[in-house]
Amino acid sequence: MSDLPAAHRSSDSPVAGADPEAQSDQVFELAAEVFRLMSAPMRLRIISALCQGEKNVGELLRDVATTQPNMSQHLNTLYKAGVVGRRRDGVTISYRLIDAGVATLCRAVCQQIAIDQAHAEAVADLDRFIEAAREGFSRCGCGRGLDDAQHAADLASVLLRQVDEGEVASMLAVAILRDAAAEGGARD
C-alpha cells in the first residue's frame, strides 16, 4: 500500500537492490502496524463515518455511539498515525480522512465479513430447509423420495458454497426437492 500513514513511513524504506528479506520484514511490520491501528472497532466506526466526508466531533458523536472522551482518544490515535487530518474553526475541530489506503482496506475487510456472514446465514437457512424436507419425506412414507432428498440436499449444499448469491442455490434446491418429491410420490 503506497499510502501508509505517515507514522508508519520510515526513512529507511525498501529500495531497489536492498535485501529482499529485509524488505519483506519491513512490509510485514508496517502491515501489522496498520492492522493494530484498525484493531479497535471504535476506530473502524470512526473511519466509516468519515468516509462520508469531513465531520466535527459533535457530528461524529451523533453517528458513532460513544462518549466524548473515548471519541477524542480514538481520533487522536488516528490523527497521530496520519489516517485523519483535523481543522480548527474557532472552538470546533473537524476531522477528515487523509489516508485513502486505510479507508479502502477498512471498507474491503468489513464488506468481506458482511458477505461471509450473509453466506453463512444462507447456508444455515438451506440446512434448516433440507432438514424440514427430509422430515416431510419421511412422514409421508416416500421410500425413494428420502434418497432423492439426500441427493438434492448434497447438490444444493455444494452449489450454495460455490455461488456468491445464496438465493440462487436456495431456489435451485427448492426446485430439485420439488422434483424429487414428485418423482418419489409417483414411484410409490
CSV table of C-alpha atoms in Angstrom, one decimal, residues 129 152 156 168-183:
chain,number,residue,atom,x,y,z
A,129,PHE,CA,-34.9,-26.2,4.8
A,152,ALA,CA,-30.8,-32.8,-3.6
A,156,ALA,CA,-27.8,-27.8,-3.2
A,168,VAL,CA,-29.8,-18.8,-6.5
A,169,ALA,CA,-28.7,-22.0,-4.8
A,170,SER,CA,-31.7,-21.9,-2.5
A,171,MET,CA,-34.2,-21.6,-5.4
A,172,LEU,CA,-32.4,-24.4,-7.2
A,173,ALA,CA,-32.6,-26.6,-4.1
A,174,VAL,CA,-36.3,-25.9,-3.8
A,175,ALA,CA,-36.8,-27.0,-7.5
A,176,ILE,CA,-34.7,-30.1,-7.0
A,177,LEU,CA,-36.5,-31.1,-3.9
A,178,ARG,CA,-39.9,-30.4,-5.5
A,179,ASP,CA,-38.9,-32.7,-8.5
A,180,ALA,CA,-37.6,-35.4,-6.1
A,181,ALA,CA,-40.8,-35.3,-4.1
A,182,ALA,CA,-42.9,-35.6,-7.3
A,183,GLU,CA,-40.8,-38.5,-8.6
